[in-house]
mmCIF file of C-alpha atoms in Angstrom:
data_model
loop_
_atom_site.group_PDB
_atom_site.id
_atom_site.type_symbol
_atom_site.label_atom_id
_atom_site.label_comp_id
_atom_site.label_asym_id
_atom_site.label_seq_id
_atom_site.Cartn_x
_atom_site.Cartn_y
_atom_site.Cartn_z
ATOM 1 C CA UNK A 1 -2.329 -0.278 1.011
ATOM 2 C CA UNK A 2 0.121 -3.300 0.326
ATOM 3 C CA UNK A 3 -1.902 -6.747 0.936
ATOM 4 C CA UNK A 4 1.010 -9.959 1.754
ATOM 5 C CA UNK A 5 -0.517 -13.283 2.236
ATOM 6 C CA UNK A 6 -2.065 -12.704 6.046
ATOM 7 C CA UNK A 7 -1.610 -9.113 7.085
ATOM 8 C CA UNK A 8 -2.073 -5.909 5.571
ATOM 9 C CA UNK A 9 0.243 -2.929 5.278
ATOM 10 C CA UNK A 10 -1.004 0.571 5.307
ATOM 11 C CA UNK A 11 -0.270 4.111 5.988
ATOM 12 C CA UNK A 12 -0.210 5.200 9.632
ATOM 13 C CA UNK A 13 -3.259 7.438 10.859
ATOM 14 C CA UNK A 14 -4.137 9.516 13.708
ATOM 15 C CA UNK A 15 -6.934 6.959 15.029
ATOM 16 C CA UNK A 16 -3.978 4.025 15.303
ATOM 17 C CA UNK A 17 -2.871 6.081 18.134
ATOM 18 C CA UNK A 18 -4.835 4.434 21.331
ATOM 19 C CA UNK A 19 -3.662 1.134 19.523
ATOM 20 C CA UNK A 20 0.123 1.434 18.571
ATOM 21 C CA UNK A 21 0.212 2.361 22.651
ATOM 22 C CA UNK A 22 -1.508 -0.375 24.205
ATOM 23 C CA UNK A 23 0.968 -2.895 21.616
ATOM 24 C CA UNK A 24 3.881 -0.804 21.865
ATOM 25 C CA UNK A 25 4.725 0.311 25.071
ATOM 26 C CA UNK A 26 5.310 -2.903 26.459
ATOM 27 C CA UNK A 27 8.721 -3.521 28.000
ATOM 28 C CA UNK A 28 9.136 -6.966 26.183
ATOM 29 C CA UNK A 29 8.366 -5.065 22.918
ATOM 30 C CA UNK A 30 10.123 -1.969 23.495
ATOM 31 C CA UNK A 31 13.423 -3.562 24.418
ATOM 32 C CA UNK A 32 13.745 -5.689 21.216
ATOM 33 C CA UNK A 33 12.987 -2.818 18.628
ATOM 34 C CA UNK A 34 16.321 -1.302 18.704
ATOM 35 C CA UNK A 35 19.692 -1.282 20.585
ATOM 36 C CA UNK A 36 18.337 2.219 22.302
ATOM 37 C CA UNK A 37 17.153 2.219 25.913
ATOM 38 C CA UNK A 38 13.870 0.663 26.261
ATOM 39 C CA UNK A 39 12.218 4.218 27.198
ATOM 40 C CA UNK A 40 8.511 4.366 27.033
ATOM 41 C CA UNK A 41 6.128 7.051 25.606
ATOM 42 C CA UNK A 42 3.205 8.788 26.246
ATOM 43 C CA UNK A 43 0.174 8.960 24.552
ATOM 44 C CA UNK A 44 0.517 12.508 23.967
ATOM 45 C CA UNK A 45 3.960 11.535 22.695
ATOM 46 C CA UNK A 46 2.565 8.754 20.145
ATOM 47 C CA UNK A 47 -0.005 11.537 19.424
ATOM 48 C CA UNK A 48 2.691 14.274 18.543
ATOM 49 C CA UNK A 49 4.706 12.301 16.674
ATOM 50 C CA UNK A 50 1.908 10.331 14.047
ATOM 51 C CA UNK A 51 0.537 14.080 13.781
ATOM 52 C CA UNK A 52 4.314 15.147 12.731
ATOM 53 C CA UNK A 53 4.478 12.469 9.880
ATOM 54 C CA UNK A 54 1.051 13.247 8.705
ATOM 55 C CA UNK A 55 1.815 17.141 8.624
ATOM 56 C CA UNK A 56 5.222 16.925 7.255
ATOM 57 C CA UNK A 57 5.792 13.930 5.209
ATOM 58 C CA UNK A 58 9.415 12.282 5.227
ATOM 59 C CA UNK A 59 11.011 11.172 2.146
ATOM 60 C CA UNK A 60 13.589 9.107 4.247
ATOM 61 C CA UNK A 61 11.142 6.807 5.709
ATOM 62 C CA UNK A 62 7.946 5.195 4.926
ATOM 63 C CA UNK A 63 5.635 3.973 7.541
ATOM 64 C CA UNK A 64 2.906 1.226 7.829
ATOM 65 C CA UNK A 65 0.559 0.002 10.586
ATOM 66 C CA UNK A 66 0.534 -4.039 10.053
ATOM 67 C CA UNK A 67 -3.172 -5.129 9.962
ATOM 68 C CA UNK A 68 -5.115 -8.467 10.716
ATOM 69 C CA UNK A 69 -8.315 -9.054 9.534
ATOM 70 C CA UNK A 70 -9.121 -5.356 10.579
ATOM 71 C CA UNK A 71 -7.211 -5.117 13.661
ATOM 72 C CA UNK A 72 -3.811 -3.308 14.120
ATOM 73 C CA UNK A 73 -1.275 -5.576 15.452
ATOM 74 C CA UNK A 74 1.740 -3.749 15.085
ATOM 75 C CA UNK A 75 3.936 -1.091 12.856
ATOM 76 C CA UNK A 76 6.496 -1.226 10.243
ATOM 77 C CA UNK A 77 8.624 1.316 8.687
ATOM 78 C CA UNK A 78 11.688 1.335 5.658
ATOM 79 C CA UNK A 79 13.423 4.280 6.974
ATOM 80 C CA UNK A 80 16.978 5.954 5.955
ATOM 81 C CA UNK A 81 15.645 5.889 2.374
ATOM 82 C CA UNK A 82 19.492 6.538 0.714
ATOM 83 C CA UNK A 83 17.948 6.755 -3.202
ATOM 84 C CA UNK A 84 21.525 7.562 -4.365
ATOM 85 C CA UNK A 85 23.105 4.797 -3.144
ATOM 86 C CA UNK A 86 19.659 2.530 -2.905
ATOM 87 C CA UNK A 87 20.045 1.615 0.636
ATOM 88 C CA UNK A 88 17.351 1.482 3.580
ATOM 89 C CA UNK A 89 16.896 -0.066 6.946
ATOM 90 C CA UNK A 90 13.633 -2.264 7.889
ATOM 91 C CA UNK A 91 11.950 -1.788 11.493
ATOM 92 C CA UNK A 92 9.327 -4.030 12.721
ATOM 93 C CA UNK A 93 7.713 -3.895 16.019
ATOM 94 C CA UNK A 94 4.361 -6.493 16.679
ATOM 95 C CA UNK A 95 2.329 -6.650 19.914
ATOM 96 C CA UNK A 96 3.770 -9.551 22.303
ATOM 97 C CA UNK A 97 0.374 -11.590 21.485
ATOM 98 C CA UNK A 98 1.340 -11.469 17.499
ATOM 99 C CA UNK A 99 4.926 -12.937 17.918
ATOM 100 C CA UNK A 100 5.399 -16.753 16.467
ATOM 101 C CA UNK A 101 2.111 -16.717 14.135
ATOM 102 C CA UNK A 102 4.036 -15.877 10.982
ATOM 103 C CA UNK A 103 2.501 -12.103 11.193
ATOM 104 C CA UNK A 104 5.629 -10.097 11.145
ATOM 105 C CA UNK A 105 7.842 -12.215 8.432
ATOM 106 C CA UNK A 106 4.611 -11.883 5.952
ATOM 107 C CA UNK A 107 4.772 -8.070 6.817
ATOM 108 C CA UNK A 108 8.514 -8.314 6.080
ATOM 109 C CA UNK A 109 8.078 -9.727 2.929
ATOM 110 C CA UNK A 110 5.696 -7.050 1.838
ATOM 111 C CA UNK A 111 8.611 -4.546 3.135
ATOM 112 C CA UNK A 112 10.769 -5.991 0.747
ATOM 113 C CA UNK A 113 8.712 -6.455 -2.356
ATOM 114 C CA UNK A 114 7.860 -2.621 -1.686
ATOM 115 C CA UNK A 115 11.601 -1.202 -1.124
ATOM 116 C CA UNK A 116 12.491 -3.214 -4.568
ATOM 117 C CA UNK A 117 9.887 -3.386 -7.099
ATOM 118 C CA UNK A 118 8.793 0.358 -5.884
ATOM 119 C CA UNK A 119 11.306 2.029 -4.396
ATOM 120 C CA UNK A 120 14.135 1.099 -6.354
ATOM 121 C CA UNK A 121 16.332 -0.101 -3.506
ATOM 122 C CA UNK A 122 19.082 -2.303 -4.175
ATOM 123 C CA UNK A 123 19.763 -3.650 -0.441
ATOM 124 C CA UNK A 124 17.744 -3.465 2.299
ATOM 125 C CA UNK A 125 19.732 -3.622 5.621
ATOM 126 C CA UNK A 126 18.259 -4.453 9.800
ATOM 127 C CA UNK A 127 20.196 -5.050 13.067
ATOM 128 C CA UNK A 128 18.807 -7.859 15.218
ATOM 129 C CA UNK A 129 19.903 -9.449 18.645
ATOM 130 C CA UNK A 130 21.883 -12.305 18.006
ATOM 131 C CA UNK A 131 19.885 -14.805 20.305
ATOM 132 C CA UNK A 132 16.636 -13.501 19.196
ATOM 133 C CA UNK A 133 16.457 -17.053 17.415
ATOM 134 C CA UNK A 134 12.766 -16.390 16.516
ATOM 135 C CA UNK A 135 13.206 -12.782 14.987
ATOM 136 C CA UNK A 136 16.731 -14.489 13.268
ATOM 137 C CA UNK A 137 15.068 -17.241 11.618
ATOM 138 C CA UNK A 138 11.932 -15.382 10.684
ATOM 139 C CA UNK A 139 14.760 -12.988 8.631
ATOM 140 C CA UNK A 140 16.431 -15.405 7.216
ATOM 141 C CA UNK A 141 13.140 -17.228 5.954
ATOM 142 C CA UNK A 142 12.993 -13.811 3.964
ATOM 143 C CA UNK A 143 15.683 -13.540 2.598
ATOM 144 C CA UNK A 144 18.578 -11.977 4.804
ATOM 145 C CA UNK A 145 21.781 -13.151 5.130
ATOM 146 C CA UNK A 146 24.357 -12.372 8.179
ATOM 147 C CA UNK A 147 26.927 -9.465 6.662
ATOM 148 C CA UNK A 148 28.274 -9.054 10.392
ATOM 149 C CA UNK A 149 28.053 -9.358 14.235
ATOM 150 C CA UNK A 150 28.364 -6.169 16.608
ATOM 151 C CA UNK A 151 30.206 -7.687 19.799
ATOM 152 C CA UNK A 152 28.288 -6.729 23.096
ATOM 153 C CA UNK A 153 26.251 -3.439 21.013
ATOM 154 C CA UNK A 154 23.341 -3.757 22.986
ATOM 155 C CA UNK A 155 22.346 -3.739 26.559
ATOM 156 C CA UNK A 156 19.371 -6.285 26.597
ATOM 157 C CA UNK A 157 18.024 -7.197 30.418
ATOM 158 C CA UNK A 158 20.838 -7.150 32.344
ATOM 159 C CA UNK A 159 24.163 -7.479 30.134
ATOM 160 C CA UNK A 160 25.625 -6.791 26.884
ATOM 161 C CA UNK A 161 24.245 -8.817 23.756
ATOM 162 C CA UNK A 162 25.491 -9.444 20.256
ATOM 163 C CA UNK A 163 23.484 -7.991 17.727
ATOM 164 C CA UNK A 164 23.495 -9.100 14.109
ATOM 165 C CA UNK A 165 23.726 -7.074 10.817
ATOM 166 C CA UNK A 166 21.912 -8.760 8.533
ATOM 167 C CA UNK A 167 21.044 -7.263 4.683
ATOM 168 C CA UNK A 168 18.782 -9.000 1.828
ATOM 169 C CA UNK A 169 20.252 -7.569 -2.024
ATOM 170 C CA UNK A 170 17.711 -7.160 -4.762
ATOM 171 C CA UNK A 171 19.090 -10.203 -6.524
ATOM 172 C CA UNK A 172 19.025 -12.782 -4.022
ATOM 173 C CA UNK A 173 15.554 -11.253 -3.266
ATOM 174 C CA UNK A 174 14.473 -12.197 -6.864
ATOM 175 C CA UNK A 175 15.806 -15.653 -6.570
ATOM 176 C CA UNK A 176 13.955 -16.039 -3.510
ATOM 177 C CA UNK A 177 10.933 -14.772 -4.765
ATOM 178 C CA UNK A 178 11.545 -17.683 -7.671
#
């Protein structure tokens, strides 16, 4: 379990099923998680898939349900763990009701003081939509810094979007940690 300031990180389990769903597989939610199609699963899926990382455990990825006081309010995940090269990319997905609260840039902090105190990473890496101005500014409050922009990469409601490639390095981490 990893504690931040207001949430709670901790390891994904069969019974956050029902709840990752009902947060999740909302179109709003689903379509800013990654440049993919917003395509929805089932329950059975969501099932399947949380049973797969529980039977077989994944050394390129680590996992986290985001808690509140108790209640799940969204999942996290470091995931293309390079160790050789000490690389990773940070996912973050919160129920619609979370966004704006400071919720998901606590849990990102966490990420980060995980992937480099723990992990050894030495750059932790994200793509974001370049006018999601709340999900930008929440990453740059911890820490990342633009390396690029991807002309029209993603197909976001109707027409192609920017999307940003933004990274956070172990040092500027530490000097932003003070």
């Amino acid at each position: 379990m990893l504690r931040g300031e207001r949430v709670v990180l901790r390891t994904v389990e069969r019974e956050d099923v029902d709840r990752l769903w009902e947060l999740l597989e909302d179109i709003e939610v689903a379509h800013r998680v990654s440049n993919s199609p917003p395509l929805f699963w089932s329950k059975a899926r969501w099932e399947a898939e949380v049973e797969g990382w529980a039977e077989e455990p994944d050394d390129t990825a680590a996992r986290f349900v985001i808690e509140v006081d108790g209640e799940v309010i969204g999942q996290c995940q470091l995931q293309k763990l390079d160790h050789y090269r000490g690389l990773c990319d940070l996912g973050i997905s919160l129920g619609r009701l979370y966004w704006g609260q400071g919720f998901g840039q606590d849990a990102v902090r966490i990420l980060l003081r995980y992937a480099f105190r723990y992990l050894n990473m030495r750059k932790v890496c994200l793509e974001v939509l370049a006018d999601d101005e709340r999900a930008v500014g929440a990453y740059r409050k911890a820490g990342f810094v633009e390396e690029g922009r991807l002309r029209q990469q993603a197909w976001f409601e109707g027409a192609y979007a920017d999307a940003l490639v933004m990274a956070v390095l172990r040092e500027e981490w530490k000097e932003a940690e003070g």
